[in-house]
């Protein structure tokens, strides 16, 4: 695996591969890699001749009360995992390389509508930071394909919308969430959980499944479905188990607007605090017309 930090070195290697007629897939990460990240690399290999990954802890997507300095950095282990997964090139820029004029003078990307609400409301400015850095990385790597994990469902919708709106010639490939046996979605933040917290954390996914079952049951019986009421009941269960619900909503799967009874493609989005960790999860649900 080639590892580069400099933009010139990255572009030189990409140019060489392009001249050889090779296609490129891209997996952007913030490091501290787990099996979920490696599944993105594995998926990327299915679509392209060469796979580029990046590790960059992006300061623009951290809020005022979010401690970027304590974000886990495990570069050596990450490089080993990416090498074992057959990654062809790793790009590891510093903030000075990505934002040479500082954040205050940096142009940025806003993706309206899908960035609003949910994590966008709980973490103001977060999706501006995500969209901006992903757009910049896309400009540097110029991939044919880019893979993103569906655990961050709203993020995937933000990036897909940005690509569509800005006419970027990049295929976005969403990749299914990798979970522990308990159902807990793999996340870098799981490292913050104590043994006791890790035991109760799966209630988040279990609550999403309960909502999905209730929605499917109501739909099959042609009953009126109280999406808001179901979400409130699930939040109460999550809180009673010792977590603290940030949000839980049933939404249209693409627009992320609150679900209506006419919607057949749904997603249930949720976030909850468990000790020091803020966990997010989702469950996609397709209703079949009778």
PDB file of C-alpha atoms in Angstrom:
ATOM      1  CA  UNK A   1       0.000   0.000   0.000  1.00  0.00           C
ATOM      2  CA  UNK A   2       1.254   3.424  -0.962  1.00  0.00           C
ATOM      3  CA  UNK A   3       0.835   6.074   1.758  1.00  0.00           C
ATOM      4  CA  UNK A   4       0.933   9.757   0.827  1.00  0.00           C
ATOM      5  CA  UNK A   5       0.279  12.949   2.747  1.00  0.00           C
ATOM      6  CA  UNK A   6       0.953  15.504   0.031  1.00  0.00           C
ATOM      7  CA  UNK A   7      -1.685  16.518  -2.538  1.00  0.00           C
ATOM      8  CA  UNK A   8       0.868  16.536  -5.366  1.00  0.00           C
ATOM      9  CA  UNK A   9       1.907  12.949  -4.619  1.00  0.00           C
ATOM     10  CA  UNK A  10      -1.739  11.864  -4.522  1.00  0.00           C
ATOM     11  CA  UNK A  11      -2.556  13.491  -7.842  1.00  0.00           C
ATOM     12  CA  UNK A  12       0.585  12.123  -9.476  1.00  0.00           C
ATOM     13  CA  UNK A  13      -0.341   8.556  -8.561  1.00  0.00           C
ATOM     14  CA  UNK A  14      -3.976   9.034  -9.601  1.00  0.00           C
ATOM     15  CA  UNK A  15      -2.819  10.451 -12.945  1.00  0.00           C
ATOM     16  CA  UNK A  16      -0.576   7.425 -13.495  1.00  0.00           C
ATOM     17  CA  UNK A  17      -3.449   5.032 -12.882  1.00  0.00           C
ATOM     18  CA  UNK A  18      -5.745   7.048 -15.137  1.00  0.00           C
ATOM     19  CA  UNK A  19      -3.198   6.937 -17.931  1.00  0.00           C
ATOM     20  CA  UNK A  20      -3.204   3.159 -17.554  1.00  0.00           C
ATOM     21  CA  UNK A  21      -6.983   3.144 -18.025  1.00  0.00           C
ATOM     22  CA  UNK A  22      -7.674   2.012 -14.452  1.00  0.00           C
ATOM     23  CA  UNK A  23     -10.833   2.860 -12.509  1.00  0.00           C
ATOM     24  CA  UNK A  24     -10.692   4.189  -8.952  1.00  0.00           C
ATOM     25  CA  UNK A  25     -12.896   3.671  -5.897  1.00  0.00           C
ATOM     26  CA  UNK A  26     -12.606   5.833  -2.785  1.00  0.00           C
ATOM     27  CA  UNK A  27     -13.288   5.234   0.914  1.00  0.00           C
ATOM     28  CA  UNK A  28     -12.967   8.388   3.059  1.00  0.00           C
ATOM     29  CA  UNK A  29     -12.604   7.791   6.819  1.00  0.00           C
ATOM     30  CA  UNK A  30     -11.555   9.527  10.016  1.00  0.00           C
ATOM     31  CA  UNK A  31      -9.478   6.557  11.101  1.00  0.00           C
ATOM     32  CA  UNK A  32      -9.803   4.400  14.230  1.00  0.00           C
ATOM     33  CA  UNK A  33     -10.921   1.727  11.817  1.00  0.00           C
ATOM     34  CA  UNK A  34     -13.110  -1.278  12.599  1.00  0.00           C
ATOM     35  CA  UNK A  35     -14.710  -4.063  10.566  1.00  0.00           C
ATOM     36  CA  UNK A  36     -17.368  -1.661   9.281  1.00  0.00           C
ATOM     37  CA  UNK A  37     -14.727   0.497   7.601  1.00  0.00           C
ATOM     38  CA  UNK A  38     -12.987  -2.540   6.138  1.00  0.00           C
ATOM     39  CA  UNK A  39     -16.302  -3.711   4.667  1.00  0.00           C
ATOM     40  CA  UNK A  40     -16.314  -0.448   2.679  1.00  0.00           C
ATOM     41  CA  UNK A  41     -12.877  -1.281   1.280  1.00  0.00           C
ATOM     42  CA  UNK A  42     -14.030  -4.811   0.444  1.00  0.00           C
ATOM     43  CA  UNK A  43     -17.054  -3.394  -1.364  1.00  0.00           C
ATOM     44  CA  UNK A  44     -14.923  -0.836  -3.198  1.00  0.00           C
ATOM     45  CA  UNK A  45     -12.789  -3.635  -4.668  1.00  0.00           C
ATOM     46  CA  UNK A  46     -15.915  -4.976  -6.409  1.00  0.00           C
ATOM     47  CA  UNK A  47     -16.329  -1.785  -8.407  1.00  0.00           C
ATOM     48  CA  UNK A  48     -12.872  -0.563  -9.412  1.00  0.00           C
ATOM     49  CA  UNK A  49      -9.322  -1.532 -10.296  1.00  0.00           C
ATOM     50  CA  UNK A  50      -7.729   0.578  -7.574  1.00  0.00           C
ATOM     51  CA  UNK A  51      -8.970   1.500  -4.091  1.00  0.00           C
ATOM     52  CA  UNK A  52      -7.919   4.689  -2.326  1.00  0.00           C
ATOM     53  CA  UNK A  53      -8.730   5.301   1.337  1.00  0.00           C
ATOM     54  CA  UNK A  54      -8.199   8.480   3.317  1.00  0.00           C
ATOM     55  CA  UNK A  55      -7.763   9.108   7.021  1.00  0.00           C
ATOM     56  CA  UNK A  56      -8.486  12.677   8.043  1.00  0.00           C
ATOM     57  CA  UNK A  57     -10.018  13.834  11.328  1.00  0.00           C
ATOM     58  CA  UNK A  58     -11.972  16.743   9.907  1.00  0.00           C
ATOM     59  CA  UNK A  59     -12.099  19.747  12.250  1.00  0.00           C
ATOM     60  CA  UNK A  60     -14.902  21.398  10.257  1.00  0.00           C
ATOM     61  CA  UNK A  61     -17.456  18.751  11.238  1.00  0.00           C
ATOM     62  CA  UNK A  62     -16.820  19.020  14.994  1.00  0.00           C
ATOM     63  CA  UNK A  63     -18.981  21.411  17.008  1.00  0.00           C
ATOM     64  CA  UNK A  64     -17.942  23.755  19.801  1.00  0.00           C
ATOM     65  CA  UNK A  65     -18.773  21.214  22.510  1.00  0.00           C
ATOM     66  CA  UNK A  66     -17.212  18.247  20.696  1.00  0.00           C
ATOM     67  CA  UNK A  67     -13.645  17.461  21.671  1.00  0.00           C
ATOM     68  CA  UNK A  68     -11.712  16.779  18.474  1.00  0.00           C
ATOM     69  CA  UNK A  69      -8.471  16.492  20.435  1.00  0.00           C
ATOM     70  CA  UNK A  70      -9.715  13.343  22.168  1.00  0.00           C
ATOM     71  CA  UNK A  71     -10.915  11.665  18.974  1.00  0.00           C
ATOM     72  CA  UNK A  72      -9.062   8.315  18.890  1.00  0.00           C
ATOM     73  CA  UNK A  73      -6.156   8.226  16.453  1.00  0.00           C
ATOM     74  CA  UNK A  74      -4.751   4.790  15.664  1.00  0.00           C
ATOM     75  CA  UNK A  75      -2.789   5.350  12.465  1.00  0.00           C
ATOM     76  CA  UNK A  76      -0.418   2.374  12.737  1.00  0.00           C
ATOM     77  CA  UNK A  77      -3.203  -0.138  13.345  1.00  0.00           C
ATOM     78  CA  UNK A  78      -5.330   1.511  10.649  1.00  0.00           C
ATOM     79  CA  UNK A  79      -2.536   1.169   8.107  1.00  0.00           C
ATOM     80  CA  UNK A  80      -2.164  -2.522   8.940  1.00  0.00           C
ATOM     81  CA  UNK A  81      -5.888  -3.146   8.502  1.00  0.00           C
ATOM     82  CA  UNK A  82      -6.023  -1.265   5.200  1.00  0.00           C
ATOM     83  CA  UNK A  83      -2.951  -3.103   3.907  1.00  0.00           C
ATOM     84  CA  UNK A  84      -4.498  -6.464   4.800  1.00  0.00           C
ATOM     85  CA  UNK A  85      -7.694  -5.403   2.995  1.00  0.00           C
ATOM     86  CA  UNK A  86      -5.735  -4.750  -0.191  1.00  0.00           C
ATOM     87  CA  UNK A  87      -6.010  -0.970  -0.215  1.00  0.00           C
ATOM     88  CA  UNK A  88      -3.830   0.454  -2.993  1.00  0.00           C
ATOM     89  CA  UNK A  89      -3.242   3.935  -1.612  1.00  0.00           C
ATOM     90  CA  UNK A  90      -3.820   5.713   1.699  1.00  0.00           C
ATOM     91  CA  UNK A  91      -4.092   9.512   1.773  1.00  0.00           C
ATOM     92  CA  UNK A  92      -3.326  11.002   5.209  1.00  0.00           C
ATOM     93  CA  UNK A  93      -3.442  14.801   4.928  1.00  0.00           C
ATOM     94  CA  UNK A  94      -3.120  17.223   7.850  1.00  0.00           C
ATOM     95  CA  UNK A  95      -5.607  20.060   8.521  1.00  0.00           C
ATOM     96  CA  UNK A  96      -3.047  22.530   7.135  1.00  0.00           C
ATOM     97  CA  UNK A  97      -3.074  20.654   3.837  1.00  0.00           C
ATOM     98  CA  UNK A  98      -6.865  20.452   3.560  1.00  0.00           C
ATOM     99  CA  UNK A  99      -7.536  23.955   4.953  1.00  0.00           C
ATOM    100  CA  UNK A 100      -4.363  25.954   4.187  1.00  0.00           C
ATOM    101  CA  UNK A 101      -6.046  29.275   4.954  1.00  0.00           C
ATOM    102  CA  UNK A 102      -7.764  28.066   8.106  1.00  0.00           C
ATOM    103  CA  UNK A 103     -11.424  27.230   8.662  1.00  0.00           C
ATOM    104  CA  UNK A 104     -12.521  30.866   8.934  1.00  0.00           C
ATOM    105  CA  UNK A 105     -11.500  31.581   5.318  1.00  0.00           C
ATOM    106  CA  UNK A 106     -12.500  28.232   3.828  1.00  0.00           C
ATOM    107  CA  UNK A 107     -15.232  28.014   1.182  1.00  0.00           C
ATOM    108  CA  UNK A 108     -17.863  25.495   2.191  1.00  0.00           C
ATOM    109  CA  UNK A 109     -20.698  23.372   0.840  1.00  0.00           C
ATOM    110  CA  UNK A 110     -24.249  23.558   2.189  1.00  0.00           C
ATOM    111  CA  UNK A 111     -26.706  20.796   1.275  1.00  0.00           C
ATOM    112  CA  UNK A 112     -30.204  22.033   2.147  1.00  0.00           C
ATOM    113  CA  UNK A 113     -33.193  20.031   3.346  1.00  0.00           C
ATOM    114  CA  UNK A 114     -31.580  16.614   3.962  1.00  0.00           C
ATOM    115  CA  UNK A 115     -29.004  18.279   6.244  1.00  0.00           C
ATOM    116  CA  UNK A 116     -31.765  19.719   8.416  1.00  0.00           C
ATOM    117  CA  UNK A 117     -33.063  17.973  11.513  1.00  0.00           C
ATOM    118  CA  UNK A 118     -31.873  14.812  13.258  1.00  0.00           C
ATOM    119  CA  UNK A 119     -28.046  14.887  13.478  1.00  0.00           C
ATOM    120  CA  UNK A 120     -28.096  18.202  11.599  1.00  0.00           C
ATOM    121  CA  UNK A 121     -30.131  19.735  14.412  1.00  0.00           C
ATOM    122  CA  UNK A 122     -28.250  18.040  17.239  1.00  0.00           C
ATOM    123  CA  UNK A 123     -24.852  18.942  15.738  1.00  0.00           C
ATOM    124  CA  UNK A 124     -25.158  22.383  14.083  1.00  0.00           C
ATOM    125  CA  UNK A 125     -22.687  22.808  11.232  1.00  0.00           C
ATOM    126  CA  UNK A 126     -21.813  19.112  11.198  1.00  0.00           C
ATOM    127  CA  UNK A 127     -23.091  18.353   7.720  1.00  0.00           C
ATOM    128  CA  UNK A 128     -21.585  21.533   6.326  1.00  0.00           C
ATOM    129  CA  UNK A 129     -18.239  20.155   7.498  1.00  0.00           C
ATOM    130  CA  UNK A 130     -18.957  16.701   6.098  1.00  0.00           C
ATOM    131  CA  UNK A 131     -20.111  17.965   2.699  1.00  0.00           C
ATOM    132  CA  UNK A 132     -17.190  20.380   2.396  1.00  0.00           C
ATOM    133  CA  UNK A 133     -14.458  17.887   3.197  1.00  0.00           C
ATOM    134  CA  UNK A 134     -16.009  15.126   1.073  1.00  0.00           C
ATOM    135  CA  UNK A 135     -16.359  17.535  -1.858  1.00  0.00           C
ATOM    136  CA  UNK A 136     -12.725  18.551  -1.474  1.00  0.00           C
ATOM    137  CA  UNK A 137     -11.553  14.944  -1.202  1.00  0.00           C
ATOM    138  CA  UNK A 138     -13.602  14.060  -4.286  1.00  0.00           C
ATOM    139  CA  UNK A 139     -11.851  16.873  -6.165  1.00  0.00           C
ATOM    140  CA  UNK A 140      -8.454  15.568  -5.065  1.00  0.00           C
ATOM    141  CA  UNK A 141      -9.032  11.859  -5.685  1.00  0.00           C
ATOM    142  CA  UNK A 142     -11.508  12.163  -8.599  1.00  0.00           C
ATOM    143  CA  UNK A 143     -12.890   8.669  -8.050  1.00  0.00           C
ATOM    144  CA  UNK A 144     -15.384   6.798 -10.200  1.00  0.00           C
ATOM    145  CA  UNK A 145     -16.940   5.193  -7.120  1.00  0.00           C
ATOM    146  CA  UNK A 146     -17.150   6.178  -3.450  1.00  0.00           C
ATOM    147  CA  UNK A 147     -18.367   3.876  -0.657  1.00  0.00           C
ATOM    148  CA  UNK A 148     -20.115   5.072   2.508  1.00  0.00           C
ATOM    149  CA  UNK A 149     -21.584   3.116   5.403  1.00  0.00           C
ATOM    150  CA  UNK A 150     -25.341   3.185   5.933  1.00  0.00           C
ATOM    151  CA  UNK A 151     -24.960   3.469   9.700  1.00  0.00           C
ATOM    152  CA  UNK A 152     -24.649   7.200   9.000  1.00  0.00           C
ATOM    153  CA  UNK A 153     -27.817   7.162   6.907  1.00  0.00           C
ATOM    154  CA  UNK A 154     -28.403  10.908   6.903  1.00  0.00           C
ATOM    155  CA  UNK A 155     -24.782  11.475   5.895  1.00  0.00           C
ATOM    156  CA  UNK A 156     -25.216   9.161   2.897  1.00  0.00           C
ATOM    157  CA  UNK A 157     -28.290  11.133   1.806  1.00  0.00           C
ATOM    158  CA  UNK A 158     -26.410  14.419   2.198  1.00  0.00           C
ATOM    159  CA  UNK A 159     -23.513  13.181   0.064  1.00  0.00           C
ATOM    160  CA  UNK A 160     -25.771  11.641  -2.589  1.00  0.00           C
ATOM    161  CA  UNK A 161     -27.731  14.889  -2.824  1.00  0.00           C
ATOM    162  CA  UNK A 162     -24.521  16.922  -3.115  1.00  0.00           C
ATOM    163  CA  UNK A 163     -23.233  14.671  -5.900  1.00  0.00           C
ATOM    164  CA  UNK A 164     -26.544  14.915  -7.767  1.00  0.00           C
ATOM    165  CA  UNK A 165     -26.924  18.677  -7.317  1.00  0.00           C
ATOM    166  CA  UNK A 166     -23.339  19.469  -8.341  1.00  0.00           C
ATOM    167  CA  UNK A 167     -23.311  16.984 -11.248  1.00  0.00           C
ATOM    168  CA  UNK A 168     -20.313  15.075  -9.950  1.00  0.00           C
ATOM    169  CA  UNK A 169     -19.511  12.014 -12.108  1.00  0.00           C
ATOM    170  CA  UNK A 170     -19.225   9.741  -9.071  1.00  0.00           C
ATOM    171  CA  UNK A 171     -21.341   6.711  -8.181  1.00  0.00           C
ATOM    172  CA  UNK A 172     -22.131   6.629  -4.459  1.00  0.00           C
ATOM    173  CA  UNK A 173     -22.328   3.068  -3.129  1.00  0.00           C
ATOM    174  CA  UNK A 174     -24.115   2.717   0.237  1.00  0.00           C
ATOM    175  CA  UNK A 175     -22.825  -0.256   2.246  1.00  0.00           C
ATOM    176  CA  UNK A 176     -24.849  -2.138   4.852  1.00  0.00           C
ATOM    177  CA  UNK A 177     -24.099  -1.600   8.534  1.00  0.00           C
ATOM    178  CA  UNK A 178     -21.854  -4.164  10.221  1.00  0.00           C
ATOM    179  CA  UNK A 179     -23.107  -5.171  13.663  1.00  0.00           C
ATOM    180  CA  UNK A 180     -21.926  -7.007  16.721  1.00  0.00           C
ATOM    181  CA  UNK A 181     -23.776 -10.201  17.691  1.00  0.00           C
ATOM    182  CA  UNK A 182     -25.889  -8.119  20.070  1.00  0.00           C
ATOM    183  CA  UNK A 183     -27.171  -6.003  17.180  1.00  0.00           C
ATOM    184  CA  UNK A 184     -25.146  -2.959  18.198  1.00  0.00           C
ATOM    185  CA  UNK A 185     -23.839  -1.157  15.122  1.00  0.00           C
ATOM    186  CA  UNK A 186     -20.055  -1.039  14.935  1.00  0.00           C
ATOM    187  CA  UNK A 187     -18.776   2.460  15.612  1.00  0.00           C
ATOM    188  CA  UNK A 188     -15.564   4.129  16.661  1.00  0.00           C
ATOM    189  CA  UNK A 189     -17.583   5.560  19.545  1.00  0.00           C
ATOM    190  CA  UNK A 190     -18.289   2.110  20.969  1.00  0.00           C
ATOM    191  CA  UNK A 191     -14.838   2.281  22.522  1.00  0.00           C
ATOM    192  CA  UNK A 192     -16.211   4.819  24.993  1.00  0.00           C
ATOM    193  CA  UNK A 193     -18.743   2.305  26.365  1.00  0.00           C
ATOM    194  CA  UNK A 194     -18.215   0.533  29.673  1.00  0.00           C
ATOM    195  CA  UNK A 195     -19.161  -3.146  29.921  1.00  0.00           C
ATOM    196  CA  UNK A 196     -22.468  -2.199  31.569  1.00  0.00           C
ATOM    197  CA  UNK A 197     -23.235   0.426  28.918  1.00  0.00           C
ATOM    198  CA  UNK A 198     -22.387  -1.986  26.119  1.00  0.00           C
ATOM    199  CA  UNK A 199     -24.926  -4.411  27.570  1.00  0.00           C
ATOM    200  CA  UNK A 200     -27.771  -1.891  27.313  1.00  0.00           C
ATOM    201  CA  UNK A 201     -26.725  -0.190  24.054  1.00  0.00           C
ATOM    202  CA  UNK A 202     -28.424  -2.805  21.782  1.00  0.00           C
ATOM    203  CA  UNK A 203     -31.807  -1.523  23.007  1.00  0.00           C
ATOM    204  CA  UNK A 204     -31.413   1.231  20.408  1.00  0.00           C
ATOM    205  CA  UNK A 205     -31.555  -1.214  17.484  1.00  0.00           C
ATOM    206  CA  UNK A 206     -34.189  -3.335  19.241  1.00  0.00           C
ATOM    207  CA  UNK A 207     -36.412  -0.261  19.575  1.00  0.00           C
ATOM    208  CA  UNK A 208     -36.083   0.492  15.873  1.00  0.00           C
ATOM    209  CA  UNK A 209     -37.072  -3.082  15.075  1.00  0.00           C
ATOM    210  CA  UNK A 210     -40.105  -2.782  17.367  1.00  0.00           C
ATOM    211  CA  UNK A 211     -41.259   0.347  15.521  1.00  0.00           C
ATOM    212  CA  UNK A 212     -40.741  -1.395  12.169  1.00  0.00           C
ATOM    213  CA  UNK A 213     -42.814  -4.390  13.305  1.00  0.00           C
ATOM    214  CA  UNK A 214     -45.603  -2.111  14.513  1.00  0.00           C
ATOM    215  CA  UNK A 215     -45.607  -0.145  11.266  1.00  0.00           C
ATOM    216  CA  UNK A 216     -45.714  -3.324   9.149  1.00  0.00           C
ATOM    217  CA  UNK A 217     -48.519  -4.725  11.291  1.00  0.00           C
ATOM    218  CA  UNK A 218     -50.567  -1.549  10.999  1.00  0.00           C
ATOM    219  CA  UNK A 219     -49.946  -1.332   7.276  1.00  0.00           C
ATOM    220  CA  UNK A 220     -50.991  -4.948   6.623  1.00  0.00           C
ATOM    221  CA  UNK A 221     -54.191  -4.403   8.602  1.00  0.00           C
ATOM    222  CA  UNK A 222     -54.766  -1.085   6.829  1.00  0.00           C
ATOM    223  CA  UNK A 223     -54.884   0.706  10.166  1.00  0.00           C
ATOM    224  CA  UNK A 224     -53.953   4.327  10.687  1.00  0.00           C
ATOM    225  CA  UNK A 225     -50.304   4.456  11.779  1.00  0.00           C
ATOM    226  CA  UNK A 226     -49.251   6.897  14.492  1.00  0.00           C
ATOM    227  CA  UNK A 227     -45.574   7.315  13.556  1.00  0.00           C
ATOM    228  CA  UNK A 228     -44.984   9.995  16.181  1.00  0.00           C
ATOM    229  CA  UNK A 229     -46.662   7.970  18.923  1.00  0.00           C
ATOM    230  CA  UNK A 230     -44.597   4.893  18.114  1.00  0.00           C
ATOM    231  CA  UNK A 231     -41.403   6.945  18.211  1.00  0.00           C
ATOM    232  CA  UNK A 232     -42.342   8.395  21.594  1.00  0.00           C
ATOM    233  CA  UNK A 233     -42.989   4.932  23.034  1.00  0.00           C
ATOM    234  CA  UNK A 234     -39.656   3.689  21.722  1.00  0.00           C
ATOM    235  CA  UNK A 235     -37.846   6.714  23.179  1.00  0.00           C
ATOM    236  CA  UNK A 236     -39.446   6.026  26.559  1.00  0.00           C
ATOM    237  CA  UNK A 237     -38.190   2.435  26.452  1.00  0.00           C
ATOM    238  CA  UNK A 238     -34.680   3.557  25.506  1.00  0.00           C
ATOM    239  CA  UNK A 239     -34.607   6.087  28.353  1.00  0.00           C
ATOM    240  CA  UNK A 240     -35.952   3.590  30.877  1.00  0.00           C
ATOM    241  CA  UNK A 241     -33.048   1.265  30.030  1.00  0.00           C
ATOM    242  CA  UNK A 242     -30.539   3.896  31.133  1.00  0.00           C
ATOM    243  CA  UNK A 243     -29.801   5.675  27.877  1.00  0.00           C
ATOM    244  CA  UNK A 244     -30.904   9.180  26.881  1.00  0.00           C
ATOM    245  CA  UNK A 245     -32.699   9.556  23.576  1.00  0.00           C
ATOM    246  CA  UNK A 246     -31.502  12.394  21.377  1.00  0.00           C
ATOM    247  CA  UNK A 247     -34.084  11.767  18.656  1.00  0.00           C
ATOM    248  CA  UNK A 248     -36.069   8.986  17.036  1.00  0.00           C
ATOM    249  CA  UNK A 249     -38.182   9.576  13.930  1.00  0.00           C
ATOM    250  CA  UNK A 250     -39.871   7.653  11.135  1.00  0.00           C
ATOM    251  CA  UNK A 251     -39.073   9.350   7.816  1.00  0.00           C
ATOM    252  CA  UNK A 252     -39.405   9.098   4.074  1.00  0.00           C
ATOM    253  CA  UNK A 253     -36.317   7.124   3.055  1.00  0.00           C
ATOM    254  CA  UNK A 254     -35.032   9.635   0.496  1.00  0.00           C
ATOM    255  CA  UNK A 255     -36.256  13.096   1.497  1.00  0.00           C
ATOM    256  CA  UNK A 256     -35.996  12.381   5.258  1.00  0.00           C
ATOM    257  CA  UNK A 257     -39.217  14.310   5.762  1.00  0.00           C
ATOM    258  CA  UNK A 258     -41.579  12.971   8.445  1.00  0.00           C
ATOM    259  CA  UNK A 259     -43.322   9.844   7.201  1.00  0.00           C
ATOM    260  CA  UNK A 260     -46.867   9.967   5.901  1.00  0.00           C
ATOM    261  CA  UNK A 261     -49.250   7.047   5.455  1.00  0.00           C
ATOM    262  CA  UNK A 262     -48.730   7.233   1.680  1.00  0.00           C
ATOM    263  CA  UNK A 263     -44.986   6.557   1.971  1.00  0.00           C
ATOM    264  CA  UNK A 264     -43.845   3.028   1.131  1.00  0.00           C
ATOM    265  CA  UNK A 265     -40.085   3.547   1.490  1.00  0.00           C
ATOM    266  CA  UNK A 266     -39.275   4.494   5.075  1.00  0.00           C
ATOM    267  CA  UNK A 267     -36.283   4.848   7.341  1.00  0.00           C
ATOM    268  CA  UNK A 268     -36.331   5.026  11.130  1.00  0.00           C
ATOM    269  CA  UNK A 269     -33.547   7.310  12.346  1.00  0.00           C
ATOM    270  CA  UNK A 270     -32.338   7.426  15.940  1.00  0.00           C
ATOM    271  CA  UNK A 271     -29.596   8.745  18.162  1.00  0.00           C
ATOM    272  CA  UNK A 272     -29.106   8.257  21.878  1.00  0.00           C
ATOM    273  CA  UNK A 273     -26.479   8.958  24.506  1.00  0.00           C
ATOM    274  CA  UNK A 274     -25.064   5.971  26.374  1.00  0.00           C
ATOM    275  CA  UNK A 275     -22.556   7.153  28.943  1.00  0.00           C
ATOM    276  CA  UNK A 276     -19.940   9.224  27.103  1.00  0.00           C
ATOM    277  CA  UNK A 277     -20.924   7.826  23.693  1.00  0.00           C
ATOM    278  CA  UNK A 278     -23.514   9.264  21.341  1.00  0.00           C
ATOM    279  CA  UNK A 279     -24.778   6.327  19.296  1.00  0.00           C
ATOM    280  CA  UNK A 280     -26.678   6.580  16.013  1.00  0.00           C
ATOM    281  CA  UNK A 281     -28.581   3.890  14.151  1.00  0.00           C
ATOM    282  CA  UNK A 282     -31.312   3.421  11.598  1.00  0.00           C
ATOM    283  CA  UNK A 283     -33.536   0.820  10.032  1.00  0.00           C
ATOM    284  CA  UNK A 284     -34.838   0.929   6.453  1.00  0.00           C
ATOM    285  CA  UNK A 285     -38.338  -0.372   5.860  1.00  0.00           C
ATOM    286  CA  UNK A 286     -40.141  -1.095   2.597  1.00  0.00           C
ATOM    287  CA  UNK A 287     -43.921  -1.523   2.713  1.00  0.00           C
ATOM    288  CA  UNK A 288     -45.480  -3.545  -0.087  1.00  0.00           C
ATOM    289  CA  UNK A 289     -48.832  -2.395  -1.437  1.00  0.00           C
ATOM    290  CA  UNK A 290     -51.631  -4.894  -0.920  1.00  0.00           C
TER     291      UNK A 290
END
